[in-house]
Amino acid sequence: MSERAPRPPGSVAARAPGPKAPPPYRLIVDTVESGAAVGERRPPPAAYGIEVRETIVGREPAADIRLDDEFVSRRHAVLLLRDHELHLEDLGSTNGTRRNGDLVETRVQVRPGDVLEFGKSLCRIESGFPVPVEDPERDGGLEETPEDDEGPPEGPEAGASPWTLLARGIAAEFRRNRLVGLGIGVVVIALILFVVAVLR
C-alpha cells in the first residue's frame, strides 16, 4: 500500500486528499525567514499558495503567512482573493505596505510580477498556474524549441498566409493570457471592419 504524500510546504490552507488544482497565486518571500504554521521557519525564498479568500500577512504566530521582521506589524496586511483577482489591503500597520514602491493606502489589485513590501520585507506575486506548453500540431508550430535542438522548428508555417499566422498568434496569446488575447482579437476585428468599410 502506497504511503500518502505529505502536505507540500508553503500551502496556507489544508485540503482534503485527492487531485488538487494549483493555487491561482503565490506569494514569494524573498528577504526574511517566514512560515505558515506555528513554529515553522523557512529561509528565503519561500513560496506560499494563495487559495483562500483572506490571507493575513504579519508577525504574529497566528498569521497565515508569518514574516520574521521587526518592522512588520502583528497583523500587517491582508491578501483578498475575489473572483480570481487578488487584492491587497494594509491593516493599519506601523511601517506601511507598498506595491511596486507605492504606498498602499486603500485596497489595490495585485498581479503576477508585482513586488510587495511589508515593513522591510520584500515579497513578490507569481501566478500559481503552470505556463501552458503550446501544441505544435494544433497551433502550427508556435512552441518554442529548446536552444540545443538542431535546425529550425518544423511545422506548416512556410506556406501559411499572414492572416493565418495572425489568427494563430491571437489564439496562442489568448491561451496564455485571456485578457490580452481578447484585447488583441477585438483590435484586429475592429481594424478589419474599418478596412472593409473604407474599401466599399
CSV table of C-alpha atoms in Angstrom, one decimal, residues 1 10 13 24 29 39 47 52 65 69 80 100 109 111-112 118 129-130 135 138 148 150 153-154 163 187 197:
chain,number,residue,atom,x,y,z
A,1,MET,CA,0.0,0.0,0.0
A,10,GLY,CA,4.0,26.6,1.9
A,13,ALA,CA,-4.9,26.1,3.6
A,24,PRO,CA,-4.2,30.9,-8.5
A,29,VAL,CA,9.0,35.8,0.4
A,39,GLY,CA,6.9,27.3,14.8
A,47,ALA,CA,6.6,30.3,-1.7
A,52,VAL,CA,-8.4,31.2,0.4
A,65,ILE,CA,2.0,34.0,6.4
A,69,ASP,CA,10.8,41.1,10.5
A,80,LEU,CA,-8.0,39.1,-0.6
A,100,ASN,CA,5.9,48.3,-6.6
A,109,GLN,CA,-5.3,44.9,-7.0
A,111,ARG,CA,-0.9,40.9,-10.3
A,112,PRO,CA,1.9,38.4,-11.1
A,118,PHE,CA,5.7,44.6,4.2
A,129,PHE,CA,-0.8,28.2,-12.7
A,130,PRO,CA,1.8,26.5,-14.8
A,135,ASP,CA,0.9,22.0,-29.1
A,138,ARG,CA,-2.7,22.2,-33.0
A,148,ASP,CA,20.0,22.7,-28.0
A,150,GLU,CA,19.4,21.3,-34.2
A,153,PRO,CA,11.4,24.3,-36.0
A,154,GLU,CA,9.3,22.2,-38.3
A,163,TRP,CA,-3.9,36.1,-41.8
A,187,VAL,CA,-8.5,45.4,-32.0
A,197,ALA,CA,-15.8,50.0,-44.6
